[in-house]
CSV table of C-alpha atoms in Angstrom, one decimal:
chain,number,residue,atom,x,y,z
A,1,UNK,CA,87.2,125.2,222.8
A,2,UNK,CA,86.1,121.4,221.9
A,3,UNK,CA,82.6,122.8,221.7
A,4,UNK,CA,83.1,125.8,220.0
A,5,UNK,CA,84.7,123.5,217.3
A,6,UNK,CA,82.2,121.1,217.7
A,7,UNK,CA,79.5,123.7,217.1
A,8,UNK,CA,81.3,125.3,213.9
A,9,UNK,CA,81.8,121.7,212.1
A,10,UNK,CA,77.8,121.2,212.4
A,11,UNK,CA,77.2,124.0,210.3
A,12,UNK,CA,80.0,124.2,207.9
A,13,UNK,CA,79.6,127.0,205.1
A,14,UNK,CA,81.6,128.0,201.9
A,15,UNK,CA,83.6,130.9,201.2
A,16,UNK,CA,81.8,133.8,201.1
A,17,UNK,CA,79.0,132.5,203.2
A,18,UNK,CA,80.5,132.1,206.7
A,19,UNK,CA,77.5,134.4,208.2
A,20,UNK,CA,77.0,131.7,210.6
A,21,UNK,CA,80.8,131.2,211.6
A,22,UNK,CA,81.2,134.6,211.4
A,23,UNK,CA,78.2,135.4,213.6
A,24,UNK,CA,79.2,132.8,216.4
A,25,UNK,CA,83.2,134.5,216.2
A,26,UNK,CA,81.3,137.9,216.9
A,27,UNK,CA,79.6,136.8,219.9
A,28,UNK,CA,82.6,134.8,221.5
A,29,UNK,CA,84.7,138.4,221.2
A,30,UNK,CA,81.8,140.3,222.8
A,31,UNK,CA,82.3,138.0,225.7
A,32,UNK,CA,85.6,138.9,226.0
A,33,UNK,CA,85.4,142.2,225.5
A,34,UNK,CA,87.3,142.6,222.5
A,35,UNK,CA,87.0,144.9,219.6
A,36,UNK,CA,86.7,144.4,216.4
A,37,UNK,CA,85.9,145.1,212.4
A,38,UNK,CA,83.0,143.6,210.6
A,39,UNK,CA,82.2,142.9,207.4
A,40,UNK,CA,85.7,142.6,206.0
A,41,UNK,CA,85.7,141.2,203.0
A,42,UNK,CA,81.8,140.1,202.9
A,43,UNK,CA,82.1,137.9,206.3
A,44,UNK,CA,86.0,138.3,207.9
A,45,UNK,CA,86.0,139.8,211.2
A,46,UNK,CA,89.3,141.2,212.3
A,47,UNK,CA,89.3,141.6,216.2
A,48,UNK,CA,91.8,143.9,217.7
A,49,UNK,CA,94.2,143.0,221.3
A,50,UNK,CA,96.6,145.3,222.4
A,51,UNK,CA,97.6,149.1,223.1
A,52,UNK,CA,96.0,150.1,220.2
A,53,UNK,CA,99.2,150.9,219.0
A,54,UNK,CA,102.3,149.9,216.9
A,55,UNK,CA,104.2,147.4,216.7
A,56,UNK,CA,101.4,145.7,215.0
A,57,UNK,CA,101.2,142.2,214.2
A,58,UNK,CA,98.2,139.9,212.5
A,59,UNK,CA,97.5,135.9,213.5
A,60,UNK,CA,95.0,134.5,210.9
A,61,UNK,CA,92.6,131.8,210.4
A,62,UNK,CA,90.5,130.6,207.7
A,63,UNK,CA,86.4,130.1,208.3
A,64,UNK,CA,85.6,128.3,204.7
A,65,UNK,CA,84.5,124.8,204.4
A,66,UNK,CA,84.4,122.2,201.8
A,67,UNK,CA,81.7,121.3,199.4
A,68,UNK,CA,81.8,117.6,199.8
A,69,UNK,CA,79.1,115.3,201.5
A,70,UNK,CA,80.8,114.4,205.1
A,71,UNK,CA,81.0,110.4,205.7
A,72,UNK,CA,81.5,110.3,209.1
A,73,UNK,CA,79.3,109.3,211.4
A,74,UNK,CA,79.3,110.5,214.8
A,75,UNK,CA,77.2,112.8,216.9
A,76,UNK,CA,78.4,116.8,215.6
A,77,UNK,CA,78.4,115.5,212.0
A,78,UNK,CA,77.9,118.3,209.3
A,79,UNK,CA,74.0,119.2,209.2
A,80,UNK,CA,74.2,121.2,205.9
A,81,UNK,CA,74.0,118.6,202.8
A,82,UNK,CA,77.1,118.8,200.6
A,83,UNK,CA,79.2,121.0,202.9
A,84,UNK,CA,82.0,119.7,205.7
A,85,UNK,CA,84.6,120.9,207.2
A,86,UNK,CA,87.3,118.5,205.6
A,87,UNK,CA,90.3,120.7,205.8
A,88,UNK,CA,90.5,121.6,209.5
A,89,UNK,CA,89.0,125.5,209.5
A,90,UNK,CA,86.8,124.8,212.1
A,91,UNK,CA,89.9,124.0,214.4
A,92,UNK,CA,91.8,127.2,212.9
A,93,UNK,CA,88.9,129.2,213.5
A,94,UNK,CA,88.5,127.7,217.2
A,95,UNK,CA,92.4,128.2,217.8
A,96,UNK,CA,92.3,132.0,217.1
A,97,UNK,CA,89.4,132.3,219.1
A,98,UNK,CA,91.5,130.5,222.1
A,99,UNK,CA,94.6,132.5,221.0
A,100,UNK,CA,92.6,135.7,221.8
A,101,UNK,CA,91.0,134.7,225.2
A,102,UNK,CA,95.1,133.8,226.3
A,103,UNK,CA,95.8,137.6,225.0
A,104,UNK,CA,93.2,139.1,226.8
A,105,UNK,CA,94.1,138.0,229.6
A,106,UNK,CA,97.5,138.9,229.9
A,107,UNK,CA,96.9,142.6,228.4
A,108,UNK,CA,99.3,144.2,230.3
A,109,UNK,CA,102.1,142.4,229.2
A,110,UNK,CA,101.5,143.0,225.2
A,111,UNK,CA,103.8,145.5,224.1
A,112,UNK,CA,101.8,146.3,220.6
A,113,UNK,CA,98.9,145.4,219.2
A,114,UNK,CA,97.5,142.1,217.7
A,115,UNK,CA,95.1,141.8,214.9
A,116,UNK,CA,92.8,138.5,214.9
A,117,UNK,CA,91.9,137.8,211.1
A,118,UNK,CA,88.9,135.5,210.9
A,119,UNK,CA,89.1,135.3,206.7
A,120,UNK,CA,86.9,133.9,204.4
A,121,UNK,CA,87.2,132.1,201.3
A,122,UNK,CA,90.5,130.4,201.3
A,123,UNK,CA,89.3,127.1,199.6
A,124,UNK,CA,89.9,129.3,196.1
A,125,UNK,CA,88.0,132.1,196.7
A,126,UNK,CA,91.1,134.7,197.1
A,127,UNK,CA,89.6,135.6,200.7
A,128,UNK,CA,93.1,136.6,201.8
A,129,UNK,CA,93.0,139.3,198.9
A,130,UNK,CA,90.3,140.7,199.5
A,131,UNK,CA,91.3,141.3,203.1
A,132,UNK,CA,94.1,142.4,201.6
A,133,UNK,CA,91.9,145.1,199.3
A,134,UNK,CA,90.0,146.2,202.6
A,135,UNK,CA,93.1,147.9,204.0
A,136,UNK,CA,92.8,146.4,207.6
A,137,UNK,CA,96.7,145.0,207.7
A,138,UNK,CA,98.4,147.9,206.0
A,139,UNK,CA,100.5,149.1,209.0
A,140,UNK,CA,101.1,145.4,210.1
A,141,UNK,CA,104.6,144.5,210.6
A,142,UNK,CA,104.6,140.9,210.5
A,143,UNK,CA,101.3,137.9,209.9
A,144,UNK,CA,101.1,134.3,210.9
A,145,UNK,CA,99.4,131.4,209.7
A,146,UNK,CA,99.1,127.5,210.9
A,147,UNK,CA,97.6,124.5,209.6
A,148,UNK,CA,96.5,121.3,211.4
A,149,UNK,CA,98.4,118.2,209.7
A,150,UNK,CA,97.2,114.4,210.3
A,151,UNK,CA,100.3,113.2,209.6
A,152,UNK,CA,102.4,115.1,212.0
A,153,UNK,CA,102.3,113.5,215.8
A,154,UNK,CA,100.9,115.6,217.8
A,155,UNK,CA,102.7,118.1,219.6
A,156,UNK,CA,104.7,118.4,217.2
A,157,UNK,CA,105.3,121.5,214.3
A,158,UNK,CA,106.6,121.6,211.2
A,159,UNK,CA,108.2,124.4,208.7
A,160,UNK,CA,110.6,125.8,206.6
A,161,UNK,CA,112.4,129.1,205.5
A,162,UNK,CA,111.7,129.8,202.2
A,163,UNK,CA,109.8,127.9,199.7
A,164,UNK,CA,107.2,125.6,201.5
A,165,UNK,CA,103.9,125.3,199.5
A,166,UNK,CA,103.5,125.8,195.4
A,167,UNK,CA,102.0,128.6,194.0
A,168,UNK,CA,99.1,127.0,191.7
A,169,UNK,CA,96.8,127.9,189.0
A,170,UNK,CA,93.4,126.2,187.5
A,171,UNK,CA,92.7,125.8,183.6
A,172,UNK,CA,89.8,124.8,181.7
A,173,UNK,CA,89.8,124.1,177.5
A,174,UNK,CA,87.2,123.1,174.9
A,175,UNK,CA,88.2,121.4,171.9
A,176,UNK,CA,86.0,121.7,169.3
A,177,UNK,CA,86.1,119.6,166.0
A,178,UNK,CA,83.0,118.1,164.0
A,179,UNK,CA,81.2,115.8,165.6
A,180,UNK,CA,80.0,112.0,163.4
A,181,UNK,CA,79.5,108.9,163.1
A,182,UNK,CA,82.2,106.5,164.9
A,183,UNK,CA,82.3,104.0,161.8
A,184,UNK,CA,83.1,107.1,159.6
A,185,UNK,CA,85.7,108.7,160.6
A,186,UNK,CA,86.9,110.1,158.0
A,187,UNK,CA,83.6,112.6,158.0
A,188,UNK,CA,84.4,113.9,161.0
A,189,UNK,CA,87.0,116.0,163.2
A,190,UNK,CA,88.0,113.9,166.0
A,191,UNK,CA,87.7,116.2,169.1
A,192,UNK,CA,89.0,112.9,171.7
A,193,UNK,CA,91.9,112.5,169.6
A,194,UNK,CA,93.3,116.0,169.8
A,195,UNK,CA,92.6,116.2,173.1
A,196,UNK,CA,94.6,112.7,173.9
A,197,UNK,CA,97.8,114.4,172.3
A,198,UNK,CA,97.1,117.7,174.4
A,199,UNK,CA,97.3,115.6,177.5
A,200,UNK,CA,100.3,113.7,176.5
A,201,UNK,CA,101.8,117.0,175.2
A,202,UNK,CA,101.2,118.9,178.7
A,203,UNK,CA,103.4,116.6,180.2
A,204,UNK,CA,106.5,117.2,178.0
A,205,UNK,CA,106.1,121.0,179.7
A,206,UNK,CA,107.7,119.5,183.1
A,207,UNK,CA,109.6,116.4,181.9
A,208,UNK,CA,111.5,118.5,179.0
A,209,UNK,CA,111.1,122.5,179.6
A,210,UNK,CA,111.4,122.9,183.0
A,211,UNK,CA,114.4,123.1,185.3
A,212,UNK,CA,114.3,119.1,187.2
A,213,UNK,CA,115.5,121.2,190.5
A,214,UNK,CA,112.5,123.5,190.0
A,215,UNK,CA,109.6,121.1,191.2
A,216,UNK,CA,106.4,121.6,189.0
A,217,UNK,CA,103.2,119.9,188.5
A,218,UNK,CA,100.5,119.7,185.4
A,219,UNK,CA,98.1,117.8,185.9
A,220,UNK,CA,94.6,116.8,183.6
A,221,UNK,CA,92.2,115.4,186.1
A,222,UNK,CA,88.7,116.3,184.3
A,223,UNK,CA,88.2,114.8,180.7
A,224,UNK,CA,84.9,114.9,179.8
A,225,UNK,CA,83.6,114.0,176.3
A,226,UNK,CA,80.8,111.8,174.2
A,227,UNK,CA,78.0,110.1,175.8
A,228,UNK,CA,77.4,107.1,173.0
A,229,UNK,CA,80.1,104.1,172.1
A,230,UNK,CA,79.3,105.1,168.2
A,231,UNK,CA,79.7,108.5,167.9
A,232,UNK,CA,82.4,110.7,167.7
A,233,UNK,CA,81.1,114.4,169.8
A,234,UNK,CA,81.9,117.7,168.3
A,235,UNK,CA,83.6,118.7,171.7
A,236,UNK,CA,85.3,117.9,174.6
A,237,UNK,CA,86.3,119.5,178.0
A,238,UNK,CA,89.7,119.0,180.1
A,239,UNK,CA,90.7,120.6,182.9
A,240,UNK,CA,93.5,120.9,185.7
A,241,UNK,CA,96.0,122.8,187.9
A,242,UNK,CA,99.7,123.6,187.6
A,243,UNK,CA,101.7,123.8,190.3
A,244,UNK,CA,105.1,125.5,190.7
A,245,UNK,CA,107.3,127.3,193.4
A,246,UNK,CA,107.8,130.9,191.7
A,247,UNK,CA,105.8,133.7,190.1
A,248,UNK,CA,107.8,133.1,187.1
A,249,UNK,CA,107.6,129.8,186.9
A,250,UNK,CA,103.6,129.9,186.8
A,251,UNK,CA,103.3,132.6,184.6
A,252,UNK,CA,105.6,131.0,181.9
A,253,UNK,CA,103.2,127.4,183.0
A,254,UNK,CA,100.2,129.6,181.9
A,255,UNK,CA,101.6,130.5,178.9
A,256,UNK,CA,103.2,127.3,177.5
A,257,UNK,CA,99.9,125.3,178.6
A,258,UNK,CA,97.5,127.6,176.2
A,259,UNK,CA,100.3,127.2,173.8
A,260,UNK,CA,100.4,123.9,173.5
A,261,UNK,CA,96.4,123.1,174.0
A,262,UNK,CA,95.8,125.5,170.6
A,263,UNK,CA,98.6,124.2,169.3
A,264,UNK,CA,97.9,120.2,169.5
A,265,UNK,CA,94.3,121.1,168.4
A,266,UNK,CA,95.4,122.9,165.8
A,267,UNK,CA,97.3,120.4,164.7
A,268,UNK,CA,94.4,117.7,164.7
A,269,UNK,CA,92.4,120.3,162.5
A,270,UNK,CA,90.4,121.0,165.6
A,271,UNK,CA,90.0,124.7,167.5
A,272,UNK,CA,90.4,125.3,171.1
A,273,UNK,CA,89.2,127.7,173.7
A,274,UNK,CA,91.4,127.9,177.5
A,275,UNK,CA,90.1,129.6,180.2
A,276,UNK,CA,92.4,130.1,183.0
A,277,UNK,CA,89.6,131.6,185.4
A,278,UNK,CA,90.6,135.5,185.2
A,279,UNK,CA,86.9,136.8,185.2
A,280,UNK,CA,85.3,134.2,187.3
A,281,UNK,CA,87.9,134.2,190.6
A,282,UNK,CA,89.1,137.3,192.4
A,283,UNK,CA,92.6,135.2,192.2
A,284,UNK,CA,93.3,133.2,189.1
A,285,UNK,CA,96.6,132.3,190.1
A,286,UNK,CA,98.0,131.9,193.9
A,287,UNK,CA,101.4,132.5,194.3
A,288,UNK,CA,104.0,130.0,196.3
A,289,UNK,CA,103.8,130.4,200.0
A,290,UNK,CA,107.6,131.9,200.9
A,291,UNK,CA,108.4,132.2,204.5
A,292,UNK,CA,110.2,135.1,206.0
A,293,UNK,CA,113.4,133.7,206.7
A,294,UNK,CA,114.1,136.1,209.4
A,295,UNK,CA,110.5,135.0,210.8
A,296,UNK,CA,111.6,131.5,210.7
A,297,UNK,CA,114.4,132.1,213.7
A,298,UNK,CA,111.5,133.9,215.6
A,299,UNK,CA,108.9,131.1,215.3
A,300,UNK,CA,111.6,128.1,215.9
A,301,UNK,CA,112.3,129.9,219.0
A,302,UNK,CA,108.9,129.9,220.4
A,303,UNK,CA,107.9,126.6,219.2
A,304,UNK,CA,111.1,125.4,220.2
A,305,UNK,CA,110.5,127.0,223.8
A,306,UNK,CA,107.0,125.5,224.3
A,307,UNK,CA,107.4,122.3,222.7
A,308,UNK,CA,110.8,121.5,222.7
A,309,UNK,CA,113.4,121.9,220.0
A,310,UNK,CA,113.1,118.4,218.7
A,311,UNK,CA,109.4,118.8,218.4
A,312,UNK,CA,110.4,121.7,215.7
A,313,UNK,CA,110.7,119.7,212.1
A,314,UNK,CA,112.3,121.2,208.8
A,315,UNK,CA,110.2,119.9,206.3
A,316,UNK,CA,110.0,119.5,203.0
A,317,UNK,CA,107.7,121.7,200.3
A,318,UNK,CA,105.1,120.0,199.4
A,319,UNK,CA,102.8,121.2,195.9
A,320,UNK,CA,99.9,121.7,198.1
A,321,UNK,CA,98.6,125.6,197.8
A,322,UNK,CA,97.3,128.5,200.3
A,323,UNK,CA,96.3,131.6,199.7
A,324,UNK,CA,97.9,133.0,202.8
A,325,UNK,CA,100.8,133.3,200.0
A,326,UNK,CA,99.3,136.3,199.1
A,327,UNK,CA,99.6,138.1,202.7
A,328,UNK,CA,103.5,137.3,202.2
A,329,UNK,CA,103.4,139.6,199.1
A,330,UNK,CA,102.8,142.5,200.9
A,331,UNK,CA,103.6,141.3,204.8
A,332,UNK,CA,106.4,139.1,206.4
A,333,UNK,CA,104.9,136.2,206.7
A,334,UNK,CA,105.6,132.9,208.2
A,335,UNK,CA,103.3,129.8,207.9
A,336,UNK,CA,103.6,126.0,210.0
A,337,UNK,CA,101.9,123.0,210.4
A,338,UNK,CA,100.6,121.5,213.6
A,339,UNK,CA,100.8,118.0,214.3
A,340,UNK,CA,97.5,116.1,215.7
A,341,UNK,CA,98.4,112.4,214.9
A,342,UNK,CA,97.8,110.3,218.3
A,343,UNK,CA,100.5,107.9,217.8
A,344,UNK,CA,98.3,105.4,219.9
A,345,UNK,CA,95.4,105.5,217.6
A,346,UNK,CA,94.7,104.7,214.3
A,347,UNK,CA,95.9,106.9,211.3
A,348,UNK,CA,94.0,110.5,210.8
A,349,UNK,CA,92.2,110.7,207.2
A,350,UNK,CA,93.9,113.3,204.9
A,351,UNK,CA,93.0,116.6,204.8
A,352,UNK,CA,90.0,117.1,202.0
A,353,UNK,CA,88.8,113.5,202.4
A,354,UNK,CA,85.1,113.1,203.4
A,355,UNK,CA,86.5,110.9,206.1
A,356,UNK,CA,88.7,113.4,207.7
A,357,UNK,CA,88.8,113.9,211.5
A,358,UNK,CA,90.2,115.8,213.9
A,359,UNK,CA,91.9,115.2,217.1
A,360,UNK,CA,90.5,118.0,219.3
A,361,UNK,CA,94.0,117.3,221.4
A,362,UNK,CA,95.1,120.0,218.4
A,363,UNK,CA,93.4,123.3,219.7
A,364,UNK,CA,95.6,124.0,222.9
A,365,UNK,CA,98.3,123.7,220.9
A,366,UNK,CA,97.5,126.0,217.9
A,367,UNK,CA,95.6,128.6,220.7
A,368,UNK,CA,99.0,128.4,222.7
A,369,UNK,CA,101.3,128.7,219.6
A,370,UNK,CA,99.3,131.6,218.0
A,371,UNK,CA,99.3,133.9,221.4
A,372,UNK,CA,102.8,132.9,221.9
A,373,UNK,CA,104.2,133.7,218.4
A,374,UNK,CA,102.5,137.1,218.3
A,375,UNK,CA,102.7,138.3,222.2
A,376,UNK,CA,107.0,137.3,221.8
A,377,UNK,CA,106.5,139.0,218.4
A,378,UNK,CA,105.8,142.2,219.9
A,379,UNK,CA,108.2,142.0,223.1
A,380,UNK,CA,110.9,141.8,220.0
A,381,UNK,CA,110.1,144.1,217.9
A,382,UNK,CA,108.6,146.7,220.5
A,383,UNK,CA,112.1,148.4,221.3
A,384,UNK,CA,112.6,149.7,217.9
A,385,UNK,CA,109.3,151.9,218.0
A,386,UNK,CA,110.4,153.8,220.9
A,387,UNK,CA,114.1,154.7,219.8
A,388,UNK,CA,114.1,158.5,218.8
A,389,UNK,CA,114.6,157.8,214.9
A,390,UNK,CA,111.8,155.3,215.0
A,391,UNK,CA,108.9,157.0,212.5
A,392,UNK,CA,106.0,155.5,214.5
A,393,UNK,CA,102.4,154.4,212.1
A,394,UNK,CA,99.4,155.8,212.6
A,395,UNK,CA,96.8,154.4,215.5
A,396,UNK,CA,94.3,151.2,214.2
């Protein structure tokens, strides 16, 4: 596995672009002699283990990479300038790859069938929609999703019923006024200036409209405006994400957010523009990833088993985002967090960091954890699609 990870974080693509990744997945399932689905969704291979028939139940892993120059300097660094593997898909990708050799070979003992979803584009792109769109899961019962975590020890997981990553959404404004000279003022329409109060006005939507036991985030983290000391531009750009744990709470964050930018410009005697992404993205806003709370017994049992129930920790939510959210629409879904942090070495780099590495210790671990969740998965749930009332799904 170390050097089919190694291989994949040479040549790191971006969403939409895994030919490469995708390509090398291909041939590793031909080896086994394992069938599967491509294109899905541009370059997402879904492989197939199993009787062919239902219970069904999907294990996915993202392919995307980053598009950030990778600062570490060791022998399989990235060889494609401005792309890198910061975020760990290179493991997920590896893991699923491991979690299908360990199914293969112990086909007679799967009760169902397992669907391997390679997916592209989950750094934004909505790749988990558009697998989604393609129709391949719509008889599957149940999906499952990990993430490697530097900040977990290894062999160790980490989860949560309910709630455990935000749903988020991405806005961009112009504010427009008249543009001058910085010693005259009073001959211009001060673009900076309105957009100062519309950042100090955004903040007001958490700290005084929402509920303080209903975690949310805005946040302004590109301000872009002027290029001289002495003059005062006719526009300026701002941008950032907001962050909550419900549909509801996002869509009302939408709403007060364009609200208040107009608004604030208005004031000022300026005009504004928000563009929250709808035309540009297949998703413009990624809901909050809500585990299956029934799921969550299934998968503390299994990790619990194999690792040891101490090695299971309740965690927190954290405002982070993943589109695997949008599987959970549609799908029971449970996602986790795998610990890779050698408590002997030095501490792992966060995730999106052009620093980040991995401990290649990880990949039995997610392999193992993958087969094990989905081949128990099946044991369970087979019995209830052989009882005389059951109204069994169609073939894959």
């Amino acid at each position: 596995m170390v050097g089919i990870r190694r291989e994949i974080h040479e040549n790191p693509e971006l969403g939409y672009e895994e030919f490469e990744t995708s390509k090398l997945i291909r041939q590793e399932l031909n080896k086994m002699g394992i069938p599967y689905k491509y294109p899905v969704s541009v370059t997402g291979v879904v492989g197939f283990v199993g009787t062919g028939k239902p219970p069904f139940v999907a294990i996915r892993a993202d392919m995307d990479a980053l598009s950030m120059q990778e600062l570490v300097e060791w022998e399989h660094k990235s060889k494609n300038r401005g792309k890198m593997h910061a975020c760990g898909h290179d493991s997920h990708v590896t893991m699923l790859l491991g979690a299908a050799k360990i199914l293969k070979e112990h086909l007679e003992k799967l009760k169902g069938t397992v669907l391997l979803v390679f997916q592209p584009a989950e750094e934004g792109g909505g790749g988990a929609r558009k697998i989604l769109d393609a129709g391949v899961l719509d008889n599957v019962d149940a999906i499952f999703g990990l993430h490697v975590e530097p900040g977990l020890p290894i062999g160790t997981v980490a989860s949560r019923p309910g709630p455990l990553l935000a749903g988020c959404g991405y806005f961009d404004a112009v504010i427009t006024g008249k543009g001058g000279h910085a010693a005259i003022p009073q001959h211009s329409i001060d673009p900076i200036l309105a957009a100062s109060n519309v950042i100090v006005s955004l903040q007001h939507l958490v700290s005084r409209e929402a509920d303080p036991l209903d975690s949310q985030v805005v946040t302004v983290a590109k301000f872009q405006g002027g290029g001289a000391f002495n003059v005062i531009p006719d526009s300026v750009t701002l941008g950032g994400t907001f962050r909550a744990f419900s549909r509801e709470g996002l869509t009302r964050l939408k709403q007060r957010i364009e609200e208040v930018i107009k608004g604030q410009a208005g004031v000022m005697r300026c005009s504004a523009i928000v563009d929250f992404f709808e035309n540009e993205k297949p998703v413009s806003l990624f809901p909050p990833t809500i585990n299956d709370k029934d799921l969550h017994e299934h998968v503390q049992k299994v990790a619990g088993g194999m690792l040891g129930l101490d090695k299971f920790k309740d965690m927190q939510p954290l405002m982070g985002s993943e589109d695997f959210a949008l599987y959970q629409e549609v799908i029971p879904g449970y996602f986790l967090l795998v610990g890779m942090q050698d408590e002997t070495s030095p501490p792992l780099k966060s995730l999106h960091s052009p620093y980040f590495t991995l401990n290649e210790d990880v990949l039995p671990y997610g392999a193992a954890l993958h087969a094990s969740l989905a081949a128990m998965y099946l044991l369970k749930a087979e019995p209830k699609f052989h009882s005389p009332e059951a109204n069994l799904l169609d073939e894959l």
